[in-house]
Amino acid sequence: MNGLDYLIIVVYFIGLILVSVIVSKKIKSSEDMFIAGRNSSWWLSGISSYMTIFSASTFVVWGGVSYKSGIVAVIIAMFVGVASFIVGKWISGKWREMAIKSPGEFLTVRFGKTTLNFYTIIGIVIRAVQSATSIYSVAIIMCALITIPEGPFSFLASTGLPGDSTPGYLSIWWALGILVVISVVYTVLGGFLAVLMTDVVQFGVLLAVVVFMVPLSFNAVGGFDQFMTRAAQIPGFLSGSSNEYNWVWLILWLALNCSIVGGDWPYVQRYISVPTKKDAKKSNYLIFLLYLIVPLIWYVPTMVCRTLEPSLGLNLDATTMSYNGEHAYVNMCSTVLMNGMLGMMVSAMLSATLSTVSGTLNVYANVFTYDIWNHFKKNRNASEKQKIRAGRNFTFVFGVVILGISLLVPFLGGAEKVVVTVLTLVLGALFIPAIWGVFSKRITGNQLMISVVLCWIIGIAAKICVPPEVISSSLVDSIAGVMPIVFLTFFELYQKYTNKTCRGYNAIQKLIDPHADDEPGPETKKATKAYSHMAITVFCITIGVIALLLITLLVVGDAKTLEVSNIVIWYIVSLLAIIGIYIIYRTIDYKRSK
């Protein structure tokens, strides 16, 4: 990376913070802070949920899978889309049907305060560790690409401590601090609306750069036909499954993603932030469509990278990052992207993880404010400003905790993979019981918690006792993640046999919003339209900056850009055409509204 790439990264993150500053002026109440006043449009909610699924692991972990196993990575990603369709058809609308302000409110009314405390404490601890390890993983990429020369910025260089031993590169400690501070700042300032808008920026950059990578990658290998010829020579590369990711695993993967997309708090928060039940459903259908189309685009570069071996020239210092499948995407970017565009791609990869972290910060600030802080006697009559301040204070403290844990991750060494695996197992078991409680009138809070804990005990015991050659670690995680269904079914049948129901179910029925599917009123339509226009404007500015960068590279005669000038010109035209269509639409809309 060169000076232009570094400048792009700095400008990108300054832009995220500026967006949050601008939208912070629209926050007038705690509902604005945490659920955007229920004025998020269905497509904005869908894109934000789509970006929440994203993280650096999309490129690092699953990019590595596509490098090693080929088309199976695309199938795995598409199953996430199928899960989103199932959630849209039967689950997301049920969340919006309830007039709740947070997922925690549902747990309190449906299962009681003890269950809420159980979920909140476990969620805060596990999410803090998960966010810390995610940030650490993406910080490793950041440090491997950013060199620090001698001079005024040499204090940013590595320190030689464990996990930070590569001289001349950005220190892991500074990388972690920068990433956490940025995510905390824009979440604190702009709340959930800032999360939505920055997700649009990240979506625009990711989509623009990832799509641009496709023709560049095919060009590097000599065309699509040449790629297919080479790919066919790699055993199993064009197969829809592999030994590790077979069809049994894929079905379990589908079930797990149904539970995550249907019950994880950041997604639930997006379902309750839209005006109607129908909007919540449509947001999931959008994720479904995106996950049917985009995965093939994501993983083309890493699959092409495999067919280029061993001819691909590695741009990363071997002492900094050993070359394996997990780094295939970064190396392919370094190979085919021109100056500035590499910085744009790195920024998008970094902020994809920050999107997940910011969503976690906001949703737990939401639950803390409404369901913990607001229940203290002295806070029951708190003003909207006091609620906003409480949420922001929690976001700041939670961010500091995440930073502290991320700083400890380098000292865990090889334990990081174990930690991440256990996190997946633990979190996976939490969501199915919560969704079950939406539909069941019998399951109680104690039965829910027993199901979750039993799943954890069995899953962790299996990982310790069952040799990986008998059952792969990934299959153990998947089986353990869906195991609550067994326990919940037993409890459901027992409750039915003894003719018992849960009082919480009757209580939650009183929160059903009779207007959840009514046509929104003029004021809601106006606010939703304003947020939509803001989001599309942000998107167009984002891709406009990318088009301007490419035009500049053509004008100055950048060698790498000129080599693929035909591709670059066509891409610039495509980006400008999108902006032009939006300008025409806004002009017509303005004339109609006069």
Coordinates of C-alpha atoms in Angstrom, one line a residue, residues 94-547:
K94 CA -44.1 -11.8 14.5
W95 CA -41.4 -9.6 16.1
R96 CA -42.8 -6.5 14.5
E97 CA -46.3 -7.5 15.4
M98 CA -45.4 -6.8 19.1
A99 CA -45.3 -3.2 20.2
I100 CA -41.9 -3.6 22.0
K101 CA -39.0 -1.2 22.1
S102 CA -36.3 -3.8 22.6
P103 CA -35.7 -7.6 22.5
G104 CA -35.2 -7.4 26.3
E105 CA -38.8 -6.1 26.8
F106 CA -40.1 -9.2 25.0
L107 CA -38.0 -11.5 27.3
T108 CA -39.2 -9.6 30.4
V109 CA -42.9 -9.8 29.6
R110 CA -42.8 -13.3 28.1
F111 CA -40.5 -15.1 30.5
G112 CA -39.8 -12.8 33.4
K113 CA -36.9 -10.7 34.8
T114 CA -34.7 -13.7 35.7
T115 CA -34.7 -14.8 32.0
L116 CA -33.9 -11.3 30.9
N117 CA -31.0 -11.1 33.3
F118 CA -29.7 -14.5 32.1
Y119 CA -29.8 -13.4 28.5
T120 CA -28.4 -10.0 29.1
I121 CA -25.5 -11.1 31.3
I122 CA -24.6 -13.9 29.0
G123 CA -25.1 -11.8 26.0
I124 CA -22.9 -8.9 27.2
V125 CA -20.1 -11.1 28.3
I126 CA -20.1 -13.3 25.2
R127 CA -20.7 -10.5 22.8
A128 CA -17.8 -8.5 24.3
V129 CA -15.4 -11.4 23.8
Q130 CA -16.8 -12.1 20.3
S131 CA -16.5 -8.5 19.3
A132 CA -13.0 -8.3 20.7
T133 CA -11.8 -11.3 18.8
S134 CA -13.5 -10.1 15.6
I135 CA -11.7 -6.7 15.9
Y136 CA -8.4 -8.5 16.7
S137 CA -8.8 -10.6 13.6
V138 CA -9.4 -7.7 11.3
A139 CA -6.6 -5.6 13.0
I140 CA -4.2 -8.4 12.0
I141 CA -5.0 -7.7 8.4
M142 CA -4.7 -3.9 9.0
C143 CA -1.3 -4.3 10.6
A144 CA 0.0 -6.6 7.8
L145 CA -0.8 -4.0 5.1
I146 CA 0.2 -0.7 6.8
T147 CA 3.9 0.0 7.0
I148 CA 5.1 2.8 9.4
P149 CA 8.3 4.6 8.1
E150 CA 10.7 6.4 10.4
G151 CA 9.5 9.9 11.2
P152 CA 6.8 11.7 13.1
F153 CA 4.5 8.7 13.0
S154 CA 7.0 6.1 14.1
F155 CA 5.2 5.9 17.5
L156 CA 2.5 4.0 15.7
A157 CA 4.9 1.2 14.8
S158 CA 5.0 -2.3 16.4
T159 CA 6.4 -2.6 19.9
G160 CA 7.9 -6.1 19.8
L161 CA 5.6 -7.4 22.5
P162 CA 3.7 -10.7 22.0
G163 CA 1.4 -10.6 19.0
D164 CA 3.1 -7.4 17.9
S165 CA 6.6 -8.5 16.8
T166 CA 6.8 -7.4 13.2
P167 CA 9.0 -4.3 12.9
G168 CA 8.1 -1.5 10.5
Y169 CA 4.4 -2.2 10.5
L170 CA 1.4 -0.7 12.3
S171 CA 1.3 -1.8 16.0
I172 CA -1.6 -4.2 16.8
W173 CA -2.2 -2.0 19.9
W174 CA -2.8 1.1 17.9
A175 CA -4.9 -0.8 15.3
L176 CA -7.2 -2.2 18.0
G177 CA -7.5 1.3 19.6
I178 CA -8.3 3.0 16.4
L179 CA -11.0 0.5 15.3
V180 CA -12.8 0.4 18.6
V181 CA -12.7 4.2 19.1
I182 CA -14.2 4.8 15.6
S183 CA -17.0 2.3 16.1
V184 CA -17.8 3.7 19.6
V185 CA -17.7 7.3 18.4
Y186 CA -20.2 7.0 15.6
T187 CA -22.5 4.7 17.6
V188 CA -22.5 7.1 20.6
L189 CA -23.1 10.2 18.4
G190 CA -25.7 8.9 16.0
G191 CA -27.3 5.9 17.7
F192 CA -29.2 3.4 15.6
L193 CA -29.8 5.8 12.7
A194 CA -26.0 6.3 12.4
V195 CA -25.6 2.5 12.4
L196 CA -28.1 2.3 9.5
M197 CA -26.5 5.1 7.5
T198 CA -22.9 3.9 8.0
D199 CA -24.1 0.5 6.9
V200 CA -25.2 2.1 3.7
V201 CA -21.7 3.6 3.2
Q202 CA -20.1 0.3 3.9
F203 CA -22.6 -1.5 1.5
G204 CA -21.8 1.0 -1.2
V205 CA -18.0 0.6 -0.9
L206 CA -18.2 -3.2 -0.6
L207 CA -20.5 -3.7 -3.5
A208 CA -18.7 -1.3 -5.8
V209 CA -15.2 -2.6 -5.1
V210 CA -16.1 -6.3 -4.9
V211 CA -18.0 -6.1 -8.2
F212 CA -15.0 -4.3 -9.7
M213 CA -12.8 -7.1 -8.5
V214 CA -14.6 -9.6 -10.7
P215 CA -13.6 -8.4 -14.2
L216 CA -10.1 -7.6 -12.9
S217 CA -9.7 -11.1 -11.5
F218 CA -10.9 -12.7 -14.7
N219 CA -8.5 -10.5 -16.7
A220 CA -5.6 -11.6 -14.5
V221 CA -6.3 -15.3 -15.2
G222 CA -6.8 -14.7 -19.0
G223 CA -10.6 -14.7 -19.1
F224 CA -13.6 -16.6 -17.8
D225 CA -13.0 -19.6 -20.1
Q226 CA -9.4 -20.0 -18.9
F227 CA -10.6 -19.8 -15.3
M228 CA -13.2 -22.6 -15.8
T229 CA -10.6 -24.7 -17.5
R230 CA -8.2 -24.4 -14.6
A231 CA -10.9 -24.8 -12.0
A232 CA -12.1 -28.0 -13.5
Q233 CA -8.6 -29.5 -13.0
I234 CA -8.8 -29.0 -9.2
P235 CA -10.6 -32.0 -7.6
G236 CA -14.0 -31.0 -6.1
F237 CA -13.4 -27.3 -6.8
L238 CA -16.7 -26.9 -8.7
S239 CA -18.7 -29.2 -6.4
G240 CA -21.5 -28.0 -4.2
S241 CA -20.2 -29.8 -1.1
S242 CA -16.9 -31.1 0.4
N243 CA -15.8 -33.6 3.0
E244 CA -15.8 -30.9 5.7
Y245 CA -18.9 -29.1 4.5
N246 CA -21.2 -31.9 3.4
W247 CA -24.9 -31.8 2.9
V248 CA -25.7 -32.8 6.5
W249 CA -23.6 -29.9 7.7
L250 CA -25.3 -27.6 5.2
I251 CA -28.8 -28.5 6.5
L252 CA -27.6 -27.9 10.1
W253 CA -26.0 -24.6 8.9
L254 CA -29.4 -23.6 7.5
A255 CA -31.2 -24.3 10.8
L256 CA -28.5 -22.4 12.8
N257 CA -28.8 -19.3 10.5
C258 CA -32.6 -19.4 10.8
S259 CA -32.2 -19.1 14.6
I260 CA -29.5 -16.4 14.3
V261 CA -31.3 -14.2 11.8
G262 CA -34.6 -14.9 13.4
G263 CA -33.7 -14.4 17.1
D264 CA -30.4 -12.5 17.5
W265 CA -30.9 -9.2 19.1
P266 CA -29.3 -6.9 16.4
Y267 CA -31.6 -8.4 13.8
V268 CA -34.7 -8.2 16.0
Q269 CA -33.9 -4.6 16.6
R270 CA -34.1 -4.0 12.8
Y271 CA -37.4 -5.8 12.6
I272 CA -39.0 -3.6 15.2
S273 CA -37.6 -0.4 13.7
V274 CA -39.7 -0.5 10.5
P275 CA -43.3 0.9 10.3
T276 CA -45.2 -2.3 9.5
K277 CA -45.1 -6.1 9.8
K278 CA -45.0 -6.3 6.0
D279 CA -41.9 -4.1 6.0
A280 CA -40.1 -6.5 8.4
K281 CA -40.9 -9.4 6.1
K282 CA -39.7 -7.5 3.0
S283 CA -36.4 -6.6 4.7
N284 CA -35.7 -10.4 5.0
Y285 CA -36.7 -11.0 1.4
L286 CA -34.1 -8.4 0.3
I287 CA -31.4 -10.2 2.3
F288 CA -32.6 -13.4 0.5
L289 CA -32.2 -11.9 -2.9
L290 CA -28.8 -10.4 -2.1
Y291 CA -27.5 -13.7 -0.8
L292 CA -28.6 -15.5 -3.9
I293 CA -26.8 -13.1 -6.2
V294 CA -23.8 -11.6 -4.4
P295 CA -21.9 -14.6 -3.0
L296 CA -20.7 -15.7 -6.4
I297 CA -19.3 -12.1 -6.9
W298 CA -17.6 -12.2 -3.4
Y299 CA -15.7 -15.4 -4.0
V300 CA -14.7 -15.1 -7.6
P301 CA -11.4 -13.3 -6.7
T302 CA -10.3 -16.0 -4.2
M303 CA -11.3 -18.9 -6.6
V304 CA -9.4 -17.2 -9.4
C305 CA -6.5 -16.8 -7.0
R306 CA -6.4 -20.6 -6.5
T307 CA -6.3 -21.1 -10.3
L308 CA -3.4 -18.6 -10.6
E309 CA -1.1 -20.5 -8.2
P310 CA 1.8 -20.7 -8.2
S311 CA 2.1 -17.8 -10.7
L312 CA 0.5 -15.2 -8.4
G313 CA 3.0 -12.8 -7.2
L314 CA 2.6 -12.3 -3.5
N315 CA 2.7 -8.7 -2.4
L316 CA 2.8 -9.3 1.3
D317 CA 6.0 -9.8 3.2
A318 CA 6.3 -13.5 4.1
T319 CA 7.6 -12.5 7.6
T320 CA 4.5 -10.5 8.2
M321 CA 1.8 -12.9 7.0
S322 CA 2.2 -16.5 5.9
Y323 CA 0.4 -17.1 2.7
N324 CA -2.6 -19.5 3.0
G325 CA -6.2 -19.5 2.0
E326 CA -7.3 -17.1 4.7
H327 CA -5.2 -14.4 3.1
A328 CA -6.1 -15.1 -0.5
Y329 CA -8.6 -12.2 -0.8
V330 CA -6.1 -9.7 0.5
N331 CA -3.4 -11.0 -1.8
M332 CA -5.7 -10.9 -4.8
C333 CA -6.7 -7.3 -4.0
S334 CA -3.0 -6.4 -3.7
T335 CA -2.4 -8.0 -7.1
V336 CA -5.2 -6.5 -9.3
L337 CA -6.3 -3.3 -7.6
M338 CA -4.7 0.0 -8.4
N339 CA -3.5 2.7 -6.0
G340 CA -6.2 4.1 -3.8
M341 CA -8.7 1.3 -4.6
L342 CA -6.7 -1.1 -2.4
G343 CA -7.1 1.4 0.4
M344 CA -10.8 1.6 -0.3
M345 CA -11.2 -2.2 -0.2
V346 CA -9.2 -2.5 3.1
S347 CA -11.4 0.3 4.5
A348 CA -14.5 -1.7 3.5
M349 CA -13.2 -4.9 5.0
L350 CA -12.3 -3.2 8.3
S351 CA -15.6 -1.3 8.5
A352 CA -17.6 -4.5 7.7
T353 CA -16.4 -5.8 11.1
L354 CA -17.1 -2.4 12.7
S355 CA -20.7 -2.6 11.4
T356 CA -21.2 -5.8 13.4
V357 CA -19.6 -4.3 16.5
S358 CA -21.6 -1.0 16.3
G359 CA -24.9 -3.0 16.0
T360 CA -23.9 -5.0 19.1
L361 CA -23.1 -1.8 21.0
N362 CA -26.4 -0.2 20.1
V363 CA -28.7 -3.1 20.7
Y364 CA -27.3 -3.7 24.2
A365 CA -27.4 0.0 25.0
N366 CA -31.1 -0.3 24.0
V367 CA -31.7 -3.2 26.3
F368 CA -29.7 -1.6 29.2
T369 CA -31.6 1.7 28.9
Y370 CA -35.2 0.3 28.6
D371 CA -35.0 -2.9 30.6
I372 CA -32.4 -2.4 33.3
W373 CA -31.6 1.3 33.9
N374 CA -35.2 2.5 33.4
H375 CA -36.5 -0.1 36.0
F376 CA -34.6 1.5 38.8
K377 CA -37.0 3.5 40.9
K378 CA -35.2 6.8 40.6
N379 CA -35.1 6.4 36.7
R380 CA -38.8 5.4 36.1
N381 CA -39.8 9.0 35.3
A382 CA -36.6 9.8 33.4
S383 CA -36.8 12.3 30.5
E384 CA -35.9 11.4 26.9
K385 CA -32.6 13.2 27.2
Q386 CA -31.7 11.2 30.3
K387 CA -32.5 8.0 28.5
I388 CA -30.4 9.0 25.6
R389 CA -27.5 9.9 27.9
A390 CA -27.8 6.6 29.7
G391 CA -27.6 4.7 26.4
R392 CA -24.6 6.7 25.3
N393 CA -22.8 6.2 28.6
F394 CA -23.4 2.4 28.4
T395 CA -22.2 2.3 24.8
F396 CA -19.0 4.1 25.8
V397 CA -18.4 1.8 28.8
F398 CA -19.2 -1.4 26.7
G399 CA -16.8 -0.1 24.0
V400 CA -14.0 0.3 26.6
V401 CA -14.6 -3.2 27.8
I402 CA -14.4 -4.6 24.3
L403 CA -11.1 -2.7 23.7
G404 CA -9.7 -4.1 26.9
I405 CA -10.5 -7.6 26.0
S406 CA -9.2 -7.2 22.4
L407 CA -5.9 -6.0 23.9
L408 CA -5.7 -9.3 25.8
V409 CA -6.3 -11.5 22.8
P410 CA -2.7 -11.5 21.5
F411 CA -1.6 -13.1 24.8
L412 CA -4.1 -16.0 24.3
G413 CA -2.0 -17.3 21.4
G414 CA -3.6 -20.4 19.9
A415 CA -6.5 -20.2 22.3
E416 CA -8.3 -17.7 20.1
K417 CA -9.7 -20.4 17.8
V418 CA -11.0 -22.3 20.7
V419 CA -12.6 -19.1 22.1
V420 CA -14.3 -18.2 18.8
T421 CA -15.6 -21.8 18.5
V422 CA -17.1 -21.9 22.0
L423 CA -18.6 -18.5 21.3
T424 CA -20.3 -19.8 18.2
L425 CA -21.6 -22.8 20.2
V426 CA -22.8 -20.6 23.1
L427 CA -24.5 -18.0 21.0
G428 CA -26.1 -20.5 18.7
A429 CA -28.0 -22.1 21.6
L430 CA -29.5 -18.8 22.8
F431 CA -31.6 -17.9 19.7
I432 CA -33.8 -21.0 19.1
P433 CA -35.4 -20.8 22.6
A434 CA -36.2 -17.1 22.2
I435 CA -37.9 -17.7 18.9
W436 CA -39.7 -20.7 20.3
G437 CA -41.1 -18.4 23.0
V438 CA -42.6 -16.2 20.3
F439 CA -44.9 -19.0 19.1
S440 CA -45.3 -21.3 22.1
K441 CA -47.9 -20.5 24.9
R442 CA -46.5 -23.2 27.1
I443 CA -42.7 -22.9 27.4
T444 CA -41.6 -21.1 30.7
G445 CA -38.5 -19.1 31.4
N446 CA -36.9 -21.8 33.6
Q447 CA -37.4 -24.4 30.8
L448 CA -35.9 -22.0 28.3
M449 CA -32.8 -21.5 30.5
I450 CA -32.5 -25.2 31.2
S451 CA -32.5 -26.0 27.5
V452 CA -29.8 -23.5 26.8
V453 CA -27.5 -24.7 29.6
L454 CA -27.9 -28.4 28.8
C455 CA -27.0 -27.6 25.2
W456 CA -23.8 -25.8 26.3
I457 CA -22.8 -28.7 28.6
I458 CA -23.3 -31.3 26.0
G459 CA -21.7 -29.3 23.2
I460 CA -18.6 -28.4 25.2
A461 CA -18.3 -32.0 26.5
A462 CA -18.5 -33.3 22.9
K463 CA -15.8 -30.9 21.7
I464 CA -13.5 -32.1 24.5
C465 CA -14.2 -35.8 24.4
V466 CA -15.1 -36.6 20.8
P467 CA -12.0 -36.9 18.5
P468 CA -12.2 -34.7 15.4
E469 CA -11.6 -37.7 13.2
V470 CA -14.9 -39.2 14.4
I471 CA -16.9 -36.0 14.1
S472 CA -15.5 -32.8 12.7
S473 CA -15.4 -29.8 15.0
S474 CA -17.6 -27.7 12.7
L475 CA -20.2 -30.5 12.7
V476 CA -20.2 -30.7 16.5
D477 CA -20.8 -26.9 16.7
S478 CA -23.7 -27.3 14.3
I479 CA -25.3 -30.2 16.1
A480 CA -24.9 -28.5 19.5
G481 CA -26.4 -25.3 18.1
V482 CA -29.7 -26.9 17.1
M483 CA -29.9 -29.3 20.1
P484 CA -32.2 -26.9 22.1
I485 CA -35.0 -28.1 19.7
V486 CA -34.8 -31.5 21.4
F487 CA -35.1 -30.2 24.9
L488 CA -37.8 -27.6 24.0
T489 CA -39.9 -30.3 22.3
F490 CA -39.7 -32.4 25.4
F491 CA -40.8 -29.5 27.6
E492 CA -43.5 -28.5 25.1
L493 CA -45.0 -32.1 25.2
Y494 CA -44.7 -32.2 29.0
Q495 CA -46.6 -28.9 29.4
K496 CA -49.2 -30.0 26.9
Y497 CA -49.6 -33.4 28.7
T498 CA -50.0 -31.6 32.1
N499 CA -52.3 -29.0 30.5
K500 CA -50.1 -26.1 31.7
T501 CA -49.6 -22.8 30.0
C502 CA -47.2 -19.9 30.8
R503 CA -48.7 -16.6 32.1
G504 CA -46.1 -14.7 30.1
Y505 CA -47.7 -15.8 26.8
N506 CA -51.0 -14.2 27.8
A507 CA -49.1 -11.0 28.9
I508 CA -47.3 -10.8 25.6
Q509 CA -50.6 -11.1 23.7
K510 CA -51.5 -7.7 25.2
L511 CA -48.6 -6.1 23.5
I512 CA -49.7 -7.2 20.0
D513 CA -49.9 -4.1 17.9
P514 CA -53.3 -4.0 16.2
H515 CA -51.9 -1.5 13.7
A516 CA -48.8 -3.5 12.8
D517 CA -50.0 -4.0 9.3
D518 CA -52.0 -0.8 8.8
E519 CA -50.9 1.6 6.1
P520 CA -48.5 4.1 7.7
G521 CA -49.9 7.6 8.3
P522 CA -48.6 10.7 6.5
E523 CA -46.1 11.6 9.2
T524 CA -44.6 8.1 9.2
K525 CA -44.4 8.0 5.4
K526 CA -42.7 11.4 5.4
A527 CA -40.1 10.3 8.0
T528 CA -39.5 7.0 6.2
K529 CA -39.1 8.7 2.9
A530 CA -36.7 11.2 4.4
Y531 CA -34.5 8.4 5.8
S532 CA -34.6 6.6 2.5
H533 CA -33.6 9.7 0.6
M534 CA -30.8 10.3 3.1
A535 CA -29.6 6.7 2.7
I536 CA -29.6 6.7 -1.1
T537 CA -27.9 10.1 -1.2
V538 CA -25.2 8.7 1.1
F539 CA -24.9 5.6 -1.2
C540 CA -24.6 7.8 -4.3
I541 CA -21.9 10.0 -2.7
T542 CA -20.0 6.9 -1.8
I543 CA -19.9 5.4 -5.3
G544 CA -19.4 8.9 -6.7
V545 CA -16.2 9.2 -4.7
I546 CA -15.1 5.8 -6.1
A547 CA -15.8 6.9 -9.7

